[in-house]
Amino acid sequence: MSCILKVTDVCVHLATENGSVRAVDNASFSIGEHETFALIGESGSGKSILGLAVMRLLPDNAVFSGDISLAGTSLTVLSEKEMQKIRGKTIGSIFQNPYLSMNPGIRVGDQIAEPMWTHLEMTKEAAREKAVSLLERFSIVPGKTRGREYPFQYSGGMLQRAMVAMGTAANPQLIIADEPTKGVDSLKKQEIAETFRRVAAEGCAFLLITHDIDFAKAMANRIAVNYCGEILEIAPTEMFFEEPLHPYSAALLDSLPERGMHPIPGPSPSMIEVPDGCRFHPRCSFADNRCRTEKPPMTETNGRSVRCWKYA
Amino acid sequence: MTELRKYLRNRQIMISLIILGALICMALFADVLAPYDYTIKDLSERLQAPSLAHPFGTDQLGRDILSMAIYGARASLSVGFIVVGVSLAIGLTLGILAGYYGGWLDEVIMRLTDSFLAFPSMFLALAITAFLGQGIENMILALIIVEWTSFARVARGATLDIKSKGYMHAARWVGGSNTYIMVKHLMPNIVSPVLIMATLGIGNVILAAAGLSFLGLGVQPSTPEWGAMLNAGRTYVTTDPYLMIFPGLCIMITVLAFNYFGDGLRDVLDQKMNKTELEGRI
């Protein structure tokens, strides 16, 4: 399987008044064509920063190192102008809250047409027509009249679908979806999953950034577990839910309501003064001396990788 | 159409719109509306009290005051619109740039506006016209110099507010360039506070222009202008007060109409602030 996105040794540190926040440390993974890759983790574990790093939209105080390449070309060396051509064209995006992510003053149809006329050299009329057919494909009918309406005239679910239509308008090869199910009830969640599957079926790869484990389970081919700025485990979805290797992954799954809701003891560590050795050791029941002092390497075991001394 | 009706249902807007419409017509069709040619000086008719022939009376040179007041609308309104138009363009551009990019650019632009705002605006305008010399062009320039800062402030504030909105981030994520985002996504969304500022600003500018002309720094005495007419009538205020009453009323009605219009607009656009708060943001 050839890969569409390859992230190698990416570190993002954010300079703040209180010190350097190690938002992403030594992140390496790759996403294959047509693959849905989910990055799961607690709030504040650096997931979204990784998405921003791929888009090269990191805040000014971020220090970036490592390499991100898209279909073989490195994104880190591109100019801002070249990057603008990739955003929305090769890499599409789907946002958290459709009410906040759609401009209230522009007609929905025009907002969907926008990436097409900026990226695909379409005329405005052609782009508008395409937008109408996109709306209808996402069951917003009649597309022509609906396209002329403003976001406030849409229901939440419709707007979510319209936003997916906007994110996928320019036929991207990869879509980054950052917390698409945040603040959404479970029925709506199924609807989103359904829409995503339709897009994925057309051969689009997904980078799903979420703390919603159920959603990740329903959508993803592979799952990466992010904790305190580090990826601790990457595994195919079924294997991950059958047998999580890393103690944190296991603890995370045990904290789900259907598995008895056992909380992970202890607080999340500071992202500025990260624990020595394994970042999970203060909360890990298997931790020994080596875990406290030496950082475990990423170890590959039959198709999955894990960062834990138990498997090193 | 329903949009338009929403504006017209507001009584403040309705009344002020009628008055402003009448004033604009007065300025545009002064040649047709004025009963006399204001350049005709007839000393035998000087200082006539209001009568049927001269509803507003005549001045010390025998010119018809009604005709002068009608022509005066031209000077006042054009000064108001030109000054606010240019200040708006400058202030909006600089304010958006400062708010959008932030950092040192913001710092430079805002400290510049602060330094202008440190002086009372009328005093600064006076000093500038005194420095540049008397005349309508210099007065317009002076008023623009003092007026643009408030637009820059309001535009920057509104930009900072809109900048943090999700759709601004979304526009970056789908590959919009900075210019495109500012023009297409930012400007339409900050238009309402700026529009209100502009309407209120026209009233202020007309008042300031009349003030400068009254002091003899603005319009030349030969061209009819309300402020200059006030100044000319000053000598006769005890004997022939109508020389000052009518131009004064014109100024008052115009400024009030613009203020009313701005207030009404604010109510309709649902800006949750009153005029003093808006001015407090400057």
JSON list of C-alpha atoms in Angstrom, two decimals, chain B residues 32 58 82:
[
{"chain": "B", "resi": 32, "resn": "VAL", "atom": "CA", "xyz": [-34.04, 74.85, -9.16]},
{"chain": "B", "resi": 58, "resn": "THR", "atom": "CA", "xyz": [-32.11, 88.84, 3.86]},
{"chain": "B", "resi": 82, "resn": "ILE", "atom": "CA", "xyz": [-16.02, 63.35, 1.42]}
]
